mmCIF file of C-alpha atoms in Angstrom:
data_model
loop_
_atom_site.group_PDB
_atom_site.id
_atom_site.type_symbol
_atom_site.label_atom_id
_atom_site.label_comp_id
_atom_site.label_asym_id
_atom_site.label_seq_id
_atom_site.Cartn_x
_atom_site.Cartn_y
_atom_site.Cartn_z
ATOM 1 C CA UNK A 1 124.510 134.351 93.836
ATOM 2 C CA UNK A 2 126.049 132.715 97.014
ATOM 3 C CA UNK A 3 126.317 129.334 97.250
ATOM 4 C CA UNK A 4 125.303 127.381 100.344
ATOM 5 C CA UNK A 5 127.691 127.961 103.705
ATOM 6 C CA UNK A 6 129.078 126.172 106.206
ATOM 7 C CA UNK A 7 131.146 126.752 109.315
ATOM 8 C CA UNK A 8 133.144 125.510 110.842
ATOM 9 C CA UNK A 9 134.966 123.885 107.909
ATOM 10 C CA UNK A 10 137.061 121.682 110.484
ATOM 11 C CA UNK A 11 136.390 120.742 113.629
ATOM 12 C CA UNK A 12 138.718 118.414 116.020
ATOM 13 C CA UNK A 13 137.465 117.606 119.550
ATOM 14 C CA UNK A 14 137.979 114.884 122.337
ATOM 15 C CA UNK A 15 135.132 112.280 122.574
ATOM 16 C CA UNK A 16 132.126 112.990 124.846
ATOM 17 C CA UNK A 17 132.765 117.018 123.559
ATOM 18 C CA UNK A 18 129.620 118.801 122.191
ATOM 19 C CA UNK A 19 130.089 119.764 118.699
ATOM 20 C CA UNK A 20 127.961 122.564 116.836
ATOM 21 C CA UNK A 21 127.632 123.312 112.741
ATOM 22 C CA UNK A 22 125.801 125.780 110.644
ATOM 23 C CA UNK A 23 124.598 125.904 107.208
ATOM 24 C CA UNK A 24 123.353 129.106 105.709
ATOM 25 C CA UNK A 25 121.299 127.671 102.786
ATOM 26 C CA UNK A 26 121.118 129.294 99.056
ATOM 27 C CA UNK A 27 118.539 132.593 99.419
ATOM 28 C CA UNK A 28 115.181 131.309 98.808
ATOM 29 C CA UNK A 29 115.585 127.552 98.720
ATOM 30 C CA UNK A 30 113.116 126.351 101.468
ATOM 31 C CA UNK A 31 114.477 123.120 101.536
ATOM 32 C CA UNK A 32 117.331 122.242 103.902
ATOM 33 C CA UNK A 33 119.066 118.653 104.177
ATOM 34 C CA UNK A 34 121.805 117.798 106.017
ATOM 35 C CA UNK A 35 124.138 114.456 105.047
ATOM 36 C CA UNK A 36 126.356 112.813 106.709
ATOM 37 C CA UNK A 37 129.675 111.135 104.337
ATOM 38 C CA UNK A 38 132.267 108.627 105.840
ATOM 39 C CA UNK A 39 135.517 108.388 103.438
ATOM 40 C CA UNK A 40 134.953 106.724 100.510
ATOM 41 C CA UNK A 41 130.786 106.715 100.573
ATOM 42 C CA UNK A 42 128.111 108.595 99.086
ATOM 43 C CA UNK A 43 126.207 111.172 101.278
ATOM 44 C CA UNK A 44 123.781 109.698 103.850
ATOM 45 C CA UNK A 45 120.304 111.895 104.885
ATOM 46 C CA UNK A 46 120.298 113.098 108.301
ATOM 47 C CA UNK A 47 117.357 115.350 108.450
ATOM 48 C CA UNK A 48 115.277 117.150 105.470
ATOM 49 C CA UNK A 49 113.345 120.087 106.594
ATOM 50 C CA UNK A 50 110.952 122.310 104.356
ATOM 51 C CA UNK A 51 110.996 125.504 105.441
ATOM 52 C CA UNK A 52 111.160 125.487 109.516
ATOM 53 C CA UNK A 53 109.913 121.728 109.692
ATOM 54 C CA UNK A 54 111.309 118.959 110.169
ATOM 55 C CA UNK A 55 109.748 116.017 107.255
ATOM 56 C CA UNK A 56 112.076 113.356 107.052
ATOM 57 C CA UNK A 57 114.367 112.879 110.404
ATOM 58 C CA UNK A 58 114.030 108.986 110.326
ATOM 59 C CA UNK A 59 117.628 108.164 110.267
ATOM 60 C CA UNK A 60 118.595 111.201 112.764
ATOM 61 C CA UNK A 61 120.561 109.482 116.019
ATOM 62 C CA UNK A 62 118.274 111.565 118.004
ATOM 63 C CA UNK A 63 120.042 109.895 121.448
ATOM 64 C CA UNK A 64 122.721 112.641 120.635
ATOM 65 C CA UNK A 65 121.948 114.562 117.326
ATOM 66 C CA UNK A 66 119.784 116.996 117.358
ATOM 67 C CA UNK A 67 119.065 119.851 114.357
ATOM 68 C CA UNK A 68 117.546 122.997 114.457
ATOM 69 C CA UNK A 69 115.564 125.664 111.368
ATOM 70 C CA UNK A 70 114.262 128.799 113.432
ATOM 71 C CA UNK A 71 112.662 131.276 110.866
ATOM 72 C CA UNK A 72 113.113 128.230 108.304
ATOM 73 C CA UNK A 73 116.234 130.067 106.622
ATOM 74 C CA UNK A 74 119.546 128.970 108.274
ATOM 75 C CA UNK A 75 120.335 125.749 110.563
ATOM 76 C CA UNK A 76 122.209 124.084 113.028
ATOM 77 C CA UNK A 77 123.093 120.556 113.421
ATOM 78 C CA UNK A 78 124.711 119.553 117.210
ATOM 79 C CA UNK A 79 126.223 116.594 118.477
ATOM 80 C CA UNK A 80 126.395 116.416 122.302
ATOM 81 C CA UNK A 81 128.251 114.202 123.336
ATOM 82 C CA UNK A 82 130.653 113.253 120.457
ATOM 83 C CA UNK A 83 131.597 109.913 119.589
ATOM 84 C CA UNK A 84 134.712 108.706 118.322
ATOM 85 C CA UNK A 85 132.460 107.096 115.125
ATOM 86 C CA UNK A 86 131.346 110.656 114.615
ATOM 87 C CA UNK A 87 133.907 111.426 112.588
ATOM 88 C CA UNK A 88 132.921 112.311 108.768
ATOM 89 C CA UNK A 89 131.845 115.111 106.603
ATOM 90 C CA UNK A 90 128.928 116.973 107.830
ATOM 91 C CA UNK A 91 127.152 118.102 104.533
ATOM 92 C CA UNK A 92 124.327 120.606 104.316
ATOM 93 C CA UNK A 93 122.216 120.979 100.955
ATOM 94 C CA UNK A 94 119.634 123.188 99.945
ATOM 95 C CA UNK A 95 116.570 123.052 97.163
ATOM 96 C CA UNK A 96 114.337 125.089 95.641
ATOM 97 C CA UNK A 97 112.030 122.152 95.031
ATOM 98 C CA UNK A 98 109.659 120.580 97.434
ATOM 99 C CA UNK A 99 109.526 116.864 97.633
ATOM 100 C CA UNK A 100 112.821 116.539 97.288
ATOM 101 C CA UNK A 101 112.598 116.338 93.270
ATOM 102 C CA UNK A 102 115.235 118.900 92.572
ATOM 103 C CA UNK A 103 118.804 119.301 91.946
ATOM 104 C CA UNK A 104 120.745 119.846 95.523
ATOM 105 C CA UNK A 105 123.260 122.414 95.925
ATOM 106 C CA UNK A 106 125.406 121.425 98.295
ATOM 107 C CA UNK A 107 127.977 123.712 100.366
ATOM 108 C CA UNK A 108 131.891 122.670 101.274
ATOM 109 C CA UNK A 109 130.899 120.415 104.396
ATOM 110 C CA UNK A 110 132.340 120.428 107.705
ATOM 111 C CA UNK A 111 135.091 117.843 108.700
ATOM 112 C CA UNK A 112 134.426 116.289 112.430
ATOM 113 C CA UNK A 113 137.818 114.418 113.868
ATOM 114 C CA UNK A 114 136.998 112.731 116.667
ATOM 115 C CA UNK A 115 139.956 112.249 119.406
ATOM 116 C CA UNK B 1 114.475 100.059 99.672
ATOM 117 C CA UNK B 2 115.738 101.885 97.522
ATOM 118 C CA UNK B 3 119.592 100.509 96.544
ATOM 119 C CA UNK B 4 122.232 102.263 94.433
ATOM 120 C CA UNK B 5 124.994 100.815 93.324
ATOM 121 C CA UNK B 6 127.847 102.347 91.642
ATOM 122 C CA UNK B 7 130.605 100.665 89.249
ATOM 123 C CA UNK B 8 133.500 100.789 88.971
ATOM 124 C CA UNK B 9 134.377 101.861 92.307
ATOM 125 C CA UNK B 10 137.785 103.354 90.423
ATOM 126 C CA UNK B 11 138.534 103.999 86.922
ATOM 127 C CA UNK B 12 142.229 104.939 85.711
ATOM 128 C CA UNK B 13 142.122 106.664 82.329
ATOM 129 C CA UNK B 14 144.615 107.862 80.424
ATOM 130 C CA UNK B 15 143.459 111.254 78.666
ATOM 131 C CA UNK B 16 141.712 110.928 75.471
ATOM 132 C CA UNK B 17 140.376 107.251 76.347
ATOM 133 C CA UNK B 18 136.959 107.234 76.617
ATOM 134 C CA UNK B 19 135.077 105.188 78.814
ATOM 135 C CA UNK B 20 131.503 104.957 80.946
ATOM 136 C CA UNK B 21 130.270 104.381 84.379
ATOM 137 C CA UNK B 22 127.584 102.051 85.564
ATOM 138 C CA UNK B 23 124.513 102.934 88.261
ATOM 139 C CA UNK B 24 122.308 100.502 88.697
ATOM 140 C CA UNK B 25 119.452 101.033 90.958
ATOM 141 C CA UNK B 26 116.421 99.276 92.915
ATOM 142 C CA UNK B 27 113.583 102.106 93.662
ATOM 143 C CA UNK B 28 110.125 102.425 94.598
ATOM 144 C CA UNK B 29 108.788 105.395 91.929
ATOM 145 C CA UNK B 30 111.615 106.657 90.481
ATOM 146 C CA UNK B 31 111.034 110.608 90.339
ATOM 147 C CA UNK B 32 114.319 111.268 89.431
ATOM 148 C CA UNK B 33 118.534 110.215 88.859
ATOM 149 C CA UNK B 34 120.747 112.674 89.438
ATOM 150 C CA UNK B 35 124.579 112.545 88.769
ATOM 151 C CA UNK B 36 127.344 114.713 90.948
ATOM 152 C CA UNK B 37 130.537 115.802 90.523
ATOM 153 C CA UNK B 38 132.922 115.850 93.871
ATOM 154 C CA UNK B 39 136.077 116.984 94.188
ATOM 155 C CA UNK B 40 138.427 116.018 97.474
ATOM 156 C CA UNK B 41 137.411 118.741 99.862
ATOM 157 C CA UNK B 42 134.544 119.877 98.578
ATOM 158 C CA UNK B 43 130.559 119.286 98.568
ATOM 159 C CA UNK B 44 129.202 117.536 95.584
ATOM 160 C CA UNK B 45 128.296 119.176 92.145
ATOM 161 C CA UNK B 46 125.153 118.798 90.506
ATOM 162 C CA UNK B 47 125.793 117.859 86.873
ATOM 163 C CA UNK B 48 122.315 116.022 85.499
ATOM 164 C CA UNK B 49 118.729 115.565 86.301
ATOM 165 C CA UNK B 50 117.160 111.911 84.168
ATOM 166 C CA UNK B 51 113.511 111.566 84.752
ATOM 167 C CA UNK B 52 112.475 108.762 82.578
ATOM 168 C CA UNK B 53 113.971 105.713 80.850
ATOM 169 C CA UNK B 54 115.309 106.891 77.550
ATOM 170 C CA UNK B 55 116.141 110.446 78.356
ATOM 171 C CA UNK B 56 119.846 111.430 77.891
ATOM 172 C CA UNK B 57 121.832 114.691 78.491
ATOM 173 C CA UNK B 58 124.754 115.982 77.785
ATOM 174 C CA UNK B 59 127.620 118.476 78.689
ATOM 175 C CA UNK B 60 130.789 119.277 77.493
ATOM 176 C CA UNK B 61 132.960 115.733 77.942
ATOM 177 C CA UNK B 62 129.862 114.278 79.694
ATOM 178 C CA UNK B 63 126.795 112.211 78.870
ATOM 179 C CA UNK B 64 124.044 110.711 81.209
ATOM 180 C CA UNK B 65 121.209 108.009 79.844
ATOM 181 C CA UNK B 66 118.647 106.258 81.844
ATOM 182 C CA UNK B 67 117.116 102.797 81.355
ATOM 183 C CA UNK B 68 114.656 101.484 83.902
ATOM 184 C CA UNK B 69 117.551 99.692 85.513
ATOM 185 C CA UNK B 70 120.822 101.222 85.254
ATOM 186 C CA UNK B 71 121.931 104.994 84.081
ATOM 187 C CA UNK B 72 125.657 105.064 82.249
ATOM 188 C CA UNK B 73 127.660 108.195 82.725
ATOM 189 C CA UNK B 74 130.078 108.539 79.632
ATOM 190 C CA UNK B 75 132.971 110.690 79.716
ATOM 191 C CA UNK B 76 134.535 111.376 76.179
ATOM 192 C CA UNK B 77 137.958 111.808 75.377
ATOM 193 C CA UNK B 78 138.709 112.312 78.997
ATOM 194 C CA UNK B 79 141.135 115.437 79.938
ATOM 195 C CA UNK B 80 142.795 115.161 83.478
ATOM 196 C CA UNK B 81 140.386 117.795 85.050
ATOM 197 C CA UNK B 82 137.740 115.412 84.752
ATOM 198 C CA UNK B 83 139.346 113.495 87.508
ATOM 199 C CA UNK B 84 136.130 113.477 90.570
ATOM 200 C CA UNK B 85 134.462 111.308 92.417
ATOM 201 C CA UNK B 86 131.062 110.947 90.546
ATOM 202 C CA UNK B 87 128.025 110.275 92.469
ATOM 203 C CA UNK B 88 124.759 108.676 91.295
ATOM 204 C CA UNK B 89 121.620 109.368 93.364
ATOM 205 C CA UNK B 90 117.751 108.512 93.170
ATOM 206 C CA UNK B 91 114.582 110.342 94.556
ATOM 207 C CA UNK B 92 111.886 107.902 95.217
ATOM 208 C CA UNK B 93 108.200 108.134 95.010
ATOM 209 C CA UNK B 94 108.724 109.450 98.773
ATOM 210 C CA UNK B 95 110.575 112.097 97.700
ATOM 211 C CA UNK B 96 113.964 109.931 99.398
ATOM 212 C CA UNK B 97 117.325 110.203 97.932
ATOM 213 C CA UNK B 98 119.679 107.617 98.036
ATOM 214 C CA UNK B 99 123.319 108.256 96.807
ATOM 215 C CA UNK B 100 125.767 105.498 95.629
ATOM 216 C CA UNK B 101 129.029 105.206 97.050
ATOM 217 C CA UNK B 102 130.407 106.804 94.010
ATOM 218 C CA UNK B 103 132.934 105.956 91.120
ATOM 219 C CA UNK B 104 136.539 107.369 91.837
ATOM 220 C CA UNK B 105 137.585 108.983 88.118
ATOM 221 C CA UNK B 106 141.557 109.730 87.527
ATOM 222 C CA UNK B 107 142.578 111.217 84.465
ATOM 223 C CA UNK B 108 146.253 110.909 83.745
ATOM 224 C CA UNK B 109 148.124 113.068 80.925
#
């Protein structure tokens, strides 16, 4: 079985540069999350969607973030315009259990550098 | 708000000496501790699932237990591939994770 996929895997742009990832979650996991992790910290929630909605985008920057689940399968997470703080791992996770009670499978992440 | 808090945030081992980390964590409900397994470059690895104070699991050099304050990750007779960054992580009555900043593991032959 595939795990979950990202792209790209690294990413290096100037600041104010739009920025675009995608996560192609496990087959049949209707949960999608997507973290953000600075060096040397645990994964911090972005958004959590369950199937094409979007339940939990509390701690979103929505001034410049925004995410995207058409057809509640695959997603995309943009950043328009980049900031040089941006820079981190961009991690996506999917689950197979609603309410977030589950296990997470996580895929590789993508590295942001921020110029 | 939920808090996690992970110790130590490094552990040197030589291989073969045991040892255990600490999670201790503040939550409203807890549904659920989870423990990871990340290696540099990669996403993390889900290794356990504790749901209720007294539960314990184990795998291979590995073994999670849960108290209503604190869950101890014990690695046994350490080998060097065991070296990770291991991540503890609650789901609240919310359904809210919140990860620690994880313990740095080195295993050294």
């Amino acid at each position: 079985e595939a795990g979950v996929v990202q792209s790209p895997r690294y990413k290096i742009i100037e600041k104010k540069q739009p920025v675009a990832f995608w996560c192609n979650p496990i087959s049949g996991h209707n949960t999608l999350y997507w973290y953000l992790q600075n060096l040397g910290q645990g994964p911090e929630l972005l958004i959590r969607y369950e199937n094409e909605e979007a339940v939990d985008d509390s701690q979103l920057p929505k001034d410049r973030f925004s995410a995207e689940r058409l057809k509640g399968v695959d997603s995309t997470l943009k950043i328009q315009p980049a900031e040089l703080g941006d820079s981190a791992v961009y991690l996506c996770a999917s689950s197979s259990y609603k309410g977030n009670t589950g296990e997470l499978f996580f895929g590789e992440g993508s590295r942001l550098t921020v110029l | 708000e939920d808090q996690v808090t992970q110790s130590p945030e490094a552990l040197r081992l030589q291989e073969g000496e045991s040892s255990s980390l600490n999670c201790s964590y503040t939550v409203s409900g807890l549904r659920g501790l989870f423990w990871y397994r990340q290696d540099p470059g990669k996403g993390p690895e889900f290794l356990f699932t504790l749901y209720s104070a007294g539960e314990e699991k184990e795998k291979e050099r590995l073994k999670a237990t849960l108290t209503k304050k604190e869950s101890f990750l014990h690695i046994t007779a350490p080998k060097p591939e065991d070296s990770a960054t291991y991540l503890c992580a609650v789901a609240d009555s919310w359904g809210k994770f919140q990860f620690g900043a994880g313990t740095q593991v080195v295993v050294t032959p």
